[in-house]
CSV table of C-alpha atoms in Angstrom, one decimal:
chain,number,residue,atom,x,y,z
F,3,UNK,CA,-10.4,70.2,-45.8
F,4,UNK,CA,-7.2,70.3,-44.3
F,5,UNK,CA,-3.7,68.7,-46.7
F,6,UNK,CA,-0.3,69.0,-46.4
F,7,UNK,CA,2.0,70.2,-49.4
F,8,UNK,CA,5.1,68.9,-49.1
F,9,UNK,CA,8.3,70.1,-50.7
F,10,UNK,CA,12.2,69.1,-50.6
F,11,UNK,CA,14.3,71.3,-48.3
F,12,UNK,CA,18.3,71.6,-49.2
F,13,UNK,CA,19.7,73.0,-46.2
F,14,UNK,CA,23.4,73.8,-46.1
F,15,UNK,CA,26.2,71.9,-43.5
F,16,UNK,CA,25.7,75.4,-40.8
F,17,UNK,CA,22.0,74.7,-41.2
F,18,UNK,CA,21.7,71.0,-41.0
F,19,UNK,CA,23.6,71.0,-37.9
F,20,UNK,CA,20.5,73.8,-36.7
F,21,UNK,CA,18.2,71.6,-37.6
F,22,UNK,CA,20.2,68.6,-35.8
F,23,UNK,CA,19.7,71.2,-32.5
F,24,UNK,CA,16.5,71.3,-33.0
F,25,UNK,CA,15.6,67.7,-33.5
F,26,UNK,CA,17.5,66.7,-30.3
F,27,UNK,CA,16.1,69.6,-28.0
F,28,UNK,CA,12.1,68.5,-29.0
F,29,UNK,CA,13.1,65.0,-28.7
F,30,UNK,CA,14.3,65.7,-24.7
F,31,UNK,CA,11.7,67.7,-24.1
F,32,UNK,CA,9.1,64.9,-25.3
F,33,UNK,CA,11.1,62.3,-23.4
F,34,UNK,CA,11.0,64.6,-20.5
F,35,UNK,CA,7.2,65.4,-20.8
F,36,UNK,CA,6.7,61.1,-21.0
F,37,UNK,CA,8.7,60.5,-18.2
F,38,UNK,CA,7.2,63.2,-15.6
F,39,UNK,CA,3.7,61.8,-16.5
F,40,UNK,CA,4.9,58.7,-15.4
F,41,UNK,CA,6.1,59.2,-12.6
F,42,UNK,CA,3.1,60.8,-11.4
F,43,UNK,CA,1.2,57.1,-12.7
F,44,UNK,CA,3.4,55.4,-10.4
F,45,UNK,CA,3.0,57.4,-7.7
F,46,UNK,CA,-0.7,57.9,-8.1
F,47,UNK,CA,-0.9,61.1,-8.6
F,48,UNK,CA,-3.0,63.6,-11.1
F,49,UNK,CA,-1.3,63.9,-14.6
F,50,UNK,CA,0.6,67.3,-14.6
F,51,UNK,CA,-1.2,69.9,-16.7
F,52,UNK,CA,0.5,71.0,-20.1
F,53,UNK,CA,1.0,74.3,-18.4
F,54,UNK,CA,3.1,73.2,-15.6
F,55,UNK,CA,5.3,70.8,-18.0
F,56,UNK,CA,6.0,74.1,-19.9
F,57,UNK,CA,6.7,75.9,-17.1
F,58,UNK,CA,8.5,73.0,-15.7
F,59,UNK,CA,10.5,71.5,-18.7
F,60,UNK,CA,11.0,74.6,-20.6
F,61,UNK,CA,11.1,77.5,-18.9
F,62,UNK,CA,12.7,76.7,-15.8
F,63,UNK,CA,14.9,74.1,-17.7
F,64,UNK,CA,16.5,76.9,-19.8
F,65,UNK,CA,17.9,78.2,-16.6
F,66,UNK,CA,19.7,75.1,-15.4
F,67,UNK,CA,23.3,74.0,-16.4
F,68,UNK,CA,22.1,70.4,-17.5
F,69,UNK,CA,19.3,71.9,-19.9
F,70,UNK,CA,20.1,75.6,-20.8
F,71,UNK,CA,21.2,74.5,-24.6
F,72,UNK,CA,17.7,74.4,-24.7
F,73,UNK,CA,17.8,78.0,-25.1
F,74,UNK,CA,19.2,77.5,-28.7
F,75,UNK,CA,16.5,76.5,-30.0
F,76,UNK,CA,13.2,78.1,-31.1
F,77,UNK,CA,11.0,78.0,-28.0
F,78,UNK,CA,7.9,77.4,-30.5
F,79,UNK,CA,9.5,74.2,-31.6
F,80,UNK,CA,9.5,73.1,-28.1
F,81,UNK,CA,6.2,73.6,-27.0
F,82,UNK,CA,4.8,71.7,-29.9
F,83,UNK,CA,6.7,68.4,-29.0
F,84,UNK,CA,4.8,68.7,-25.9
F,85,UNK,CA,1.3,69.2,-28.0
F,86,UNK,CA,2.8,66.4,-29.3
F,87,UNK,CA,3.0,64.5,-26.4
F,88,UNK,CA,-0.3,65.2,-25.2
F,89,UNK,CA,-1.9,63.8,-28.3
F,90,UNK,CA,-0.3,60.8,-28.0
F,91,UNK,CA,-1.8,60.3,-24.9
F,92,UNK,CA,-5.2,61.3,-25.9
F,93,UNK,CA,-5.1,58.9,-28.4
F,94,UNK,CA,-3.9,56.1,-26.1
F,95,UNK,CA,-6.4,56.4,-23.9
F,96,UNK,CA,-9.1,56.9,-26.8
F,97,UNK,CA,-8.2,53.8,-28.1
F,98,UNK,CA,-8.7,52.0,-24.3
F,99,UNK,CA,-12.0,53.4,-24.2
F,100,UNK,CA,-13.0,52.2,-27.6
F,101,UNK,CA,-13.1,56.0,-29.1
F,102,UNK,CA,-10.7,55.5,-31.5
F,103,UNK,CA,-11.1,53.4,-34.8
F,104,UNK,CA,-8.3,51.2,-36.3
F,105,UNK,CA,-5.3,49.3,-34.5
F,106,UNK,CA,-5.0,49.6,-30.4
F,107,UNK,CA,-2.3,52.3,-29.8
F,108,UNK,CA,0.1,51.7,-27.2
F,109,UNK,CA,1.1,54.3,-24.5
F,110,UNK,CA,4.2,57.2,-25.4
F,111,UNK,CA,7.3,55.6,-25.6
F,112,UNK,CA,10.7,57.3,-25.2
F,113,UNK,CA,12.5,58.7,-28.5
F,114,UNK,CA,15.6,57.6,-29.3
F,115,UNK,CA,18.6,60.0,-31.2
F,116,UNK,CA,18.8,56.7,-33.4
F,117,UNK,CA,15.3,57.3,-34.4
F,118,UNK,CA,15.7,57.5,-38.6
F,119,UNK,CA,13.0,60.0,-39.0
F,120,UNK,CA,12.9,63.2,-37.2
F,121,UNK,CA,10.3,66.6,-37.1
F,122,UNK,CA,9.9,69.4,-35.8
F,123,UNK,CA,7.0,72.0,-36.2
F,124,UNK,CA,6.8,75.7,-36.8
F,125,UNK,CA,3.3,77.3,-36.4
F,126,UNK,CA,2.6,80.9,-36.8
F,127,UNK,CA,3.8,82.0,-33.9
F,128,UNK,CA,7.5,81.4,-34.8
F,129,UNK,CA,7.0,83.8,-37.3
F,130,UNK,CA,8.6,81.7,-40.1
F,131,UNK,CA,8.3,83.0,-43.9
F,132,UNK,CA,8.9,82.5,-47.5
F,133,UNK,CA,11.8,85.2,-48.7
F,134,UNK,CA,11.2,87.0,-51.9
F,135,UNK,CA,13.7,84.8,-53.1
F,136,UNK,CA,11.6,81.6,-52.4
F,137,UNK,CA,13.9,80.3,-49.6
F,138,UNK,CA,12.4,79.2,-46.3
F,139,UNK,CA,13.1,81.5,-43.1
F,140,UNK,CA,13.2,79.3,-40.2
F,141,UNK,CA,14.0,81.2,-36.6
F,142,UNK,CA,17.2,80.0,-35.3
F,143,UNK,CA,17.7,77.8,-38.3
F,144,UNK,CA,17.9,80.1,-41.3
F,145,UNK,CA,16.9,80.9,-44.8
F,146,UNK,CA,17.0,77.2,-46.2
F,147,UNK,CA,16.6,76.7,-49.7
F,148,UNK,CA,13.4,75.0,-51.2
F,149,UNK,CA,12.7,72.7,-54.3
F,150,UNK,CA,9.0,74.5,-55.0
F,151,UNK,CA,7.2,72.2,-57.5
F,152,UNK,CA,4.2,74.0,-57.4
F,153,UNK,CA,2.7,77.0,-55.8
F,154,UNK,CA,0.9,77.2,-52.4
F,155,UNK,CA,-3.0,78.0,-53.1
F,156,UNK,CA,-3.3,79.7,-49.7
F,157,UNK,CA,-1.3,80.9,-46.6
F,158,UNK,CA,0.1,77.8,-44.5
F,159,UNK,CA,-1.1,77.6,-41.1
F,160,UNK,CA,2.2,76.0,-39.9
F,161,UNK,CA,5.4,73.6,-41.4
F,162,UNK,CA,6.9,70.5,-40.4
F,163,UNK,CA,10.5,70.0,-41.1
F,164,UNK,CA,11.4,66.1,-41.5
F,165,UNK,CA,14.3,64.4,-41.9
F,166,UNK,CA,13.5,60.9,-43.1
F,167,UNK,CA,15.8,57.3,-43.0
F,168,UNK,CA,17.5,58.1,-46.2
F,169,UNK,CA,18.7,61.8,-45.0
F,170,UNK,CA,16.4,63.9,-47.0
F,171,UNK,CA,15.1,67.3,-45.6
F,172,UNK,CA,11.2,68.3,-46.5
F,173,UNK,CA,8.8,71.1,-45.4
F,174,UNK,CA,5.1,70.1,-45.0
F,175,UNK,CA,3.0,72.9,-44.9
F,176,UNK,CA,-0.7,72.5,-43.8
F,177,UNK,CA,-3.2,74.0,-46.3
F,178,UNK,CA,-6.9,75.0,-45.7
F,179,UNK,CA,-8.5,73.9,-49.4
F,180,UNK,CA,-11.2,76.0,-50.7
F,181,UNK,CA,-14.2,73.1,-51.8
F,182,UNK,CA,-15.5,76.1,-53.8
F,183,UNK,CA,-12.1,76.3,-55.5
F,184,UNK,CA,-11.9,72.4,-55.5
F,185,UNK,CA,-15.4,71.6,-56.8
F,186,UNK,CA,-14.4,73.2,-60.5
F,187,UNK,CA,-11.1,71.6,-60.8
F,188,UNK,CA,-12.9,68.4,-61.7
F,189,UNK,CA,-14.7,68.1,-65.1
F,190,UNK,CA,-18.7,67.0,-64.8
F,191,UNK,CA,-19.3,63.5,-65.1
F,192,UNK,CA,-22.2,60.7,-64.6
F,193,UNK,CA,-19.6,57.7,-65.6
F,194,UNK,CA,-19.4,55.2,-62.9
F,195,UNK,CA,-16.8,52.3,-62.6
F,196,UNK,CA,-15.6,49.4,-60.3
F,197,UNK,CA,-12.5,48.5,-59.5
F,198,UNK,CA,-11.1,44.7,-58.7
F,199,UNK,CA,-7.6,45.3,-57.0
F,200,UNK,CA,-5.2,42.2,-57.6
F,201,UNK,CA,-1.9,41.3,-58.1
F,202,UNK,CA,-1.3,39.8,-62.0
F,203,UNK,CA,-2.9,43.4,-62.7
F,204,UNK,CA,-2.9,46.1,-60.6
F,205,UNK,CA,-6.1,47.3,-61.2
F,206,UNK,CA,-9.2,45.9,-63.6
F,207,UNK,CA,-11.8,48.3,-64.4
F,208,UNK,CA,-15.6,47.4,-65.1
F,209,UNK,CA,-15.1,49.1,-68.4
F,210,UNK,CA,-12.7,46.1,-69.5
F,211,UNK,CA,-9.5,48.5,-68.6
F,212,UNK,CA,-6.8,46.5,-67.4
F,213,UNK,CA,-3.6,48.2,-65.5
F,214,UNK,CA,-0.4,46.4,-65.1
F,215,UNK,CA,1.5,46.3,-62.0
F,216,UNK,CA,4.5,48.4,-62.0
F,217,UNK,CA,5.8,45.5,-59.5
F,218,UNK,CA,8.0,48.6,-58.0
F,219,UNK,CA,9.7,46.6,-55.3
F,220,UNK,CA,10.3,43.4,-57.6
F,221,UNK,CA,12.6,45.4,-60.0
F,222,UNK,CA,14.3,46.7,-57.0
F,223,UNK,CA,15.4,43.5,-55.4
F,224,UNK,CA,18.6,42.7,-57.0
F,225,UNK,CA,19.8,46.4,-55.8
F,226,UNK,CA,18.2,46.1,-52.5
F,227,UNK,CA,20.1,43.0,-51.9
F,228,UNK,CA,23.2,43.9,-52.7
F,229,UNK,CA,22.9,46.9,-50.6
F,230,UNK,CA,21.7,45.3,-47.5
F,231,UNK,CA,24.7,42.5,-48.1
F,232,UNK,CA,27.0,45.4,-48.1
F,233,UNK,CA,25.6,47.0,-45.1
F,234,UNK,CA,25.9,43.3,-43.1
F,235,UNK,CA,29.2,43.1,-43.9
F,236,UNK,CA,30.2,46.8,-42.1
F,237,UNK,CA,31.3,46.7,-38.5
F,238,UNK,CA,28.6,48.0,-36.2
F,239,UNK,CA,29.0,51.9,-35.1
F,240,UNK,CA,31.7,52.8,-37.8
F,241,UNK,CA,31.2,55.8,-40.5
F,242,UNK,CA,31.0,52.9,-43.2
F,243,UNK,CA,28.2,51.1,-41.4
F,244,UNK,CA,26.6,54.6,-41.6
F,245,UNK,CA,26.9,55.1,-45.2
F,246,UNK,CA,26.0,51.7,-45.9
F,247,UNK,CA,22.5,52.6,-43.9
F,248,UNK,CA,22.0,55.4,-46.1
F,249,UNK,CA,22.2,53.4,-49.0
F,250,UNK,CA,20.2,51.0,-48.5
F,251,UNK,CA,17.6,53.6,-47.3
F,252,UNK,CA,17.7,55.8,-50.3
F,253,UNK,CA,17.2,52.7,-52.5
F,254,UNK,CA,14.1,51.7,-50.6
F,255,UNK,CA,12.7,55.4,-50.6
F,256,UNK,CA,13.1,55.4,-54.5
F,257,UNK,CA,11.1,52.2,-54.5
F,258,UNK,CA,8.3,53.8,-52.1
F,259,UNK,CA,8.6,57.4,-54.0
F,260,UNK,CA,7.8,55.7,-57.5
F,261,UNK,CA,4.7,53.6,-56.1
F,262,UNK,CA,3.4,56.3,-54.4
F,263,UNK,CA,3.6,58.4,-57.6
F,264,UNK,CA,1.9,55.8,-59.4
F,265,UNK,CA,-0.7,55.7,-57.3
F,266,UNK,CA,-1.1,59.0,-57.2
F,267,UNK,CA,-1.6,59.5,-60.6
F,268,UNK,CA,-3.9,56.5,-61.3
F,269,UNK,CA,-6.1,57.6,-58.2
F,270,UNK,CA,-6.3,61.0,-59.5
F,271,UNK,CA,-7.2,59.8,-63.3
F,272,UNK,CA,-9.7,57.6,-61.8
F,273,UNK,CA,-11.5,60.7,-59.8
F,274,UNK,CA,-11.2,62.9,-62.5
F,275,UNK,CA,-13.2,60.5,-64.9
F,276,UNK,CA,-15.5,59.0,-62.7
F,277,UNK,CA,-18.3,60.2,-60.5
F,278,UNK,CA,-18.8,57.3,-58.5
F,279,UNK,CA,-16.2,54.9,-57.8
F,280,UNK,CA,-17.0,51.1,-56.4
F,281,UNK,CA,-14.4,49.1,-54.9
F,282,UNK,CA,-13.6,46.5,-52.4
F,283,UNK,CA,-12.6,46.7,-48.6
F,284,UNK,CA,-9.9,44.3,-48.9
F,285,UNK,CA,-8.1,42.3,-45.7
F,286,UNK,CA,-4.7,43.3,-46.6
F,287,UNK,CA,-3.2,42.6,-43.2
F,288,UNK,CA,-4.5,39.0,-43.4
F,289,UNK,CA,-3.1,38.7,-47.1
F,290,UNK,CA,0.1,40.1,-45.9
F,291,UNK,CA,0.3,37.0,-43.7
F,292,UNK,CA,0.3,34.8,-46.4
F,293,UNK,CA,3.2,33.0,-49.2
F,294,UNK,CA,2.2,36.6,-51.3
F,295,UNK,CA,3.1,38.9,-48.1
F,296,UNK,CA,6.0,40.6,-50.8
F,297,UNK,CA,3.6,40.9,-53.7
F,298,UNK,CA,1.0,42.0,-51.6
F,299,UNK,CA,3.2,45.0,-50.0
F,300,UNK,CA,4.9,46.0,-53.2
F,301,UNK,CA,1.0,46.8,-54.9
F,302,UNK,CA,0.1,49.0,-51.7
F,303,UNK,CA,-3.6,48.5,-52.1
F,304,UNK,CA,-4.5,50.4,-48.8
F,305,UNK,CA,-2.7,53.3,-49.9
F,306,UNK,CA,-4.3,53.8,-52.8
F,307,UNK,CA,-7.6,53.2,-51.5
F,308,UNK,CA,-6.8,55.4,-48.7
F,309,UNK,CA,-6.2,58.0,-51.5
F,310,UNK,CA,-9.2,57.0,-53.5
F,311,UNK,CA,-11.1,58.3,-50.1
F,312,UNK,CA,-9.5,61.7,-49.5
F,313,UNK,CA,-9.7,62.9,-53.0
F,314,UNK,CA,-13.0,61.6,-53.3
F,315,UNK,CA,-14.3,63.6,-50.3
F,316,UNK,CA,-12.7,66.8,-51.9
F,317,UNK,CA,-13.7,67.0,-55.5
F,318,UNK,CA,-17.1,65.8,-54.7
F,319,UNK,CA,-17.2,62.4,-56.0
F,320,UNK,CA,-18.6,59.0,-54.2
F,321,UNK,CA,-16.6,56.3,-53.3
F,322,UNK,CA,-18.7,52.9,-52.1
F,323,UNK,CA,-16.8,50.3,-50.5
F,324,UNK,CA,-17.9,46.8,-50.5
F,325,UNK,CA,-17.7,44.1,-47.7
F,326,UNK,CA,-14.6,41.5,-48.0
F,327,UNK,CA,-16.6,38.9,-48.0
F,328,UNK,CA,-18.6,39.4,-51.2
F,329,UNK,CA,-18.2,36.7,-53.9
F,330,UNK,CA,-17.4,39.0,-56.6
F,331,UNK,CA,-15.2,36.0,-58.1
F,332,UNK,CA,-18.2,33.6,-57.7
F,333,UNK,CA,-21.2,35.3,-59.2
F,334,UNK,CA,-22.1,35.4,-62.8
F,335,UNK,CA,-22.1,39.3,-63.8
F,336,UNK,CA,-24.5,38.4,-66.6
F,337,UNK,CA,-27.1,36.3,-65.0
F,338,UNK,CA,-26.0,36.6,-61.4
F,339,UNK,CA,-25.9,33.0,-60.9
F,340,UNK,CA,-23.1,31.5,-58.5
F,341,UNK,CA,-20.9,29.2,-59.4
F,342,UNK,CA,-18.6,28.6,-56.6
F,343,UNK,CA,-15.3,29.2,-55.1
F,344,UNK,CA,-12.0,28.9,-57.9
F,345,UNK,CA,-8.6,28.4,-57.6
F,346,UNK,CA,-6.1,31.5,-58.4
F,347,UNK,CA,-4.6,29.6,-61.3
F,348,UNK,CA,-8.0,30.0,-63.1
F,349,UNK,CA,-8.1,33.1,-65.0
F,350,UNK,CA,-11.5,32.5,-67.4
F,351,UNK,CA,-14.4,30.6,-66.3
F,352,UNK,CA,-17.7,29.5,-68.4
F,353,UNK,CA,-21.1,30.0,-66.5
F,354,UNK,CA,-22.6,26.9,-65.9
F,355,UNK,CA,-26.4,28.8,-65.7
F,356,UNK,CA,-26.2,30.9,-68.9
F,357,UNK,CA,-22.7,29.8,-70.5
F,358,UNK,CA,-21.5,33.3,-70.6
F,359,UNK,CA,-17.6,33.2,-70.9
F,360,UNK,CA,-16.1,35.5,-68.3
F,361,UNK,CA,-12.4,37.2,-67.8
F,362,UNK,CA,-11.8,36.4,-63.5
F,363,UNK,CA,-10.9,39.9,-62.9
F,364,UNK,CA,-13.1,41.8,-65.1
F,365,UNK,CA,-15.9,39.8,-64.1
F,366,UNK,CA,-15.0,40.8,-60.5
F,367,UNK,CA,-14.9,44.6,-61.6
F,368,UNK,CA,-18.3,44.5,-63.1
F,369,UNK,CA,-20.0,42.7,-59.5
F,370,UNK,CA,-18.0,45.4,-57.6
F,371,UNK,CA,-20.0,47.9,-59.6
F,372,UNK,CA,-23.1,46.4,-59.0
F,373,UNK,CA,-22.4,45.4,-55.4
F,374,UNK,CA,-22.0,49.3,-54.6
F,375,UNK,CA,-25.4,50.3,-56.2
F,376,UNK,CA,-23.4,52.0,-59.0
F,377,UNK,CA,-24.9,49.6,-62.1
F,378,UNK,CA,-27.7,51.3,-64.2
F,379,UNK,CA,-31.1,50.8,-63.1
F,380,UNK,CA,-34.3,49.6,-65.3
F,381,UNK,CA,-35.0,53.0,-65.7
F,382,UNK,CA,-31.6,54.2,-66.7
F,383,UNK,CA,-31.1,56.1,-63.7
F,384,UNK,CA,-27.7,56.0,-61.4
F,385,UNK,CA,-27.6,54.5,-57.8
F,386,UNK,CA,-25.7,57.5,-55.9
F,387,UNK,CA,-24.7,56.8,-52.7
F,388,UNK,CA,-23.8,59.2,-49.6
F,389,UNK,CA,-20.4,60.8,-49.8
F,390,UNK,CA,-17.2,59.7,-47.8
F,391,UNK,CA,-16.1,61.5,-44.8
F,392,UNK,CA,-12.5,63.3,-45.4
F,393,UNK,CA,-9.2,62.2,-43.9
F,394,UNK,CA,-6.9,64.1,-42.2
F,395,UNK,CA,-3.3,62.1,-42.1
F,396,UNK,CA,-0.1,63.3,-42.5
F,397,UNK,CA,0.4,63.9,-46.5
F,398,UNK,CA,3.1,64.4,-49.1
F,399,UNK,CA,4.5,64.3,-52.5
F,400,UNK,CA,7.5,64.2,-54.5
F,401,UNK,CA,9.5,62.2,-52.3
F,402,UNK,CA,7.9,63.0,-49.1
F,403,UNK,CA,7.5,59.9,-46.9
F,404,UNK,CA,3.9,60.0,-45.6
F,405,UNK,CA,0.3,58.9,-46.3
F,406,UNK,CA,-2.3,61.9,-48.4
F,407,UNK,CA,-1.0,64.7,-50.6
F,408,UNK,CA,-2.5,67.3,-52.3
F,409,UNK,CA,-3.2,66.0,-55.9
């Protein structure tokens, strides 16, 4: 499995200028490639090949007066920008044909210099390295200071330098994990658990454990409102407006970082303590269109379940998703009688068939565990579903603005 290890970068003023040039050159090459493909499509011609685009937009463009500044950055950065364009078109065509899972992907669009998130990628061909003093040496940028929060388990195959909306820089290393080493990191256990995700409590486990919802966004609303109000009063295009924008972005980044850290700690704990986990496949997009939208987004259920998925695959655990229409809140976990739907304000109820008194969320967690096939059978054996496929999305930690992280 491939994972990303992210670390904070602290470039000096000269290195920030060099990185800004690299971001800009990569953006220009990407836009030129998209424009070349669009011109070919409108003319009814075949798409230009990657080799032709590389020769025309990089090699030959450096010799012109309009694009001579492309030679001020590493060629690998420009080549990787072309590869990103090709990947974007492949995803677009696969989405059109129905070969790609998930939401429909649109055609690649031009990148703007006003985009708040920018990135460039260096592969091994760029000959980047980590110096003896612990700095990240990047071609035509220099040795950048890195805040190492942990050691890299293996030699990375590439590094992506990212600047986020809050003006922070990160280095994201791609690492191929060792399955044998990962298997020894988690203790052996035969415990199984069912999880009911909610808003009153972030998660209620089938063993009765209740995990409170931190409500990071709700707690920071006062600070966010003040920062956003100050931003709205600044003149567009002014330096003060840019300072106010950064203040808003940093406030949102603090909320996102705290939520991500909470998700990582809880998901790692659940994966470590349980061999198999059952969880609901919630329709988060649908719930986000209701009056509870802000609370649903603040909880971040989809990101939490995604972390459970890739960590279960990495450490040899089992994660089972049950259907979103399974009536976990309507069925008695003791006798199996279906008691019908109940309003959200009803937190406890009594089964009319057997008289058992249930806590709504605890009962739902028990039913999730049973529906996932993780309940103990009459013989005492555990039902063990198959493993979940590994996820390979962008990952990060310690403030890195992405989805997955090696934990």
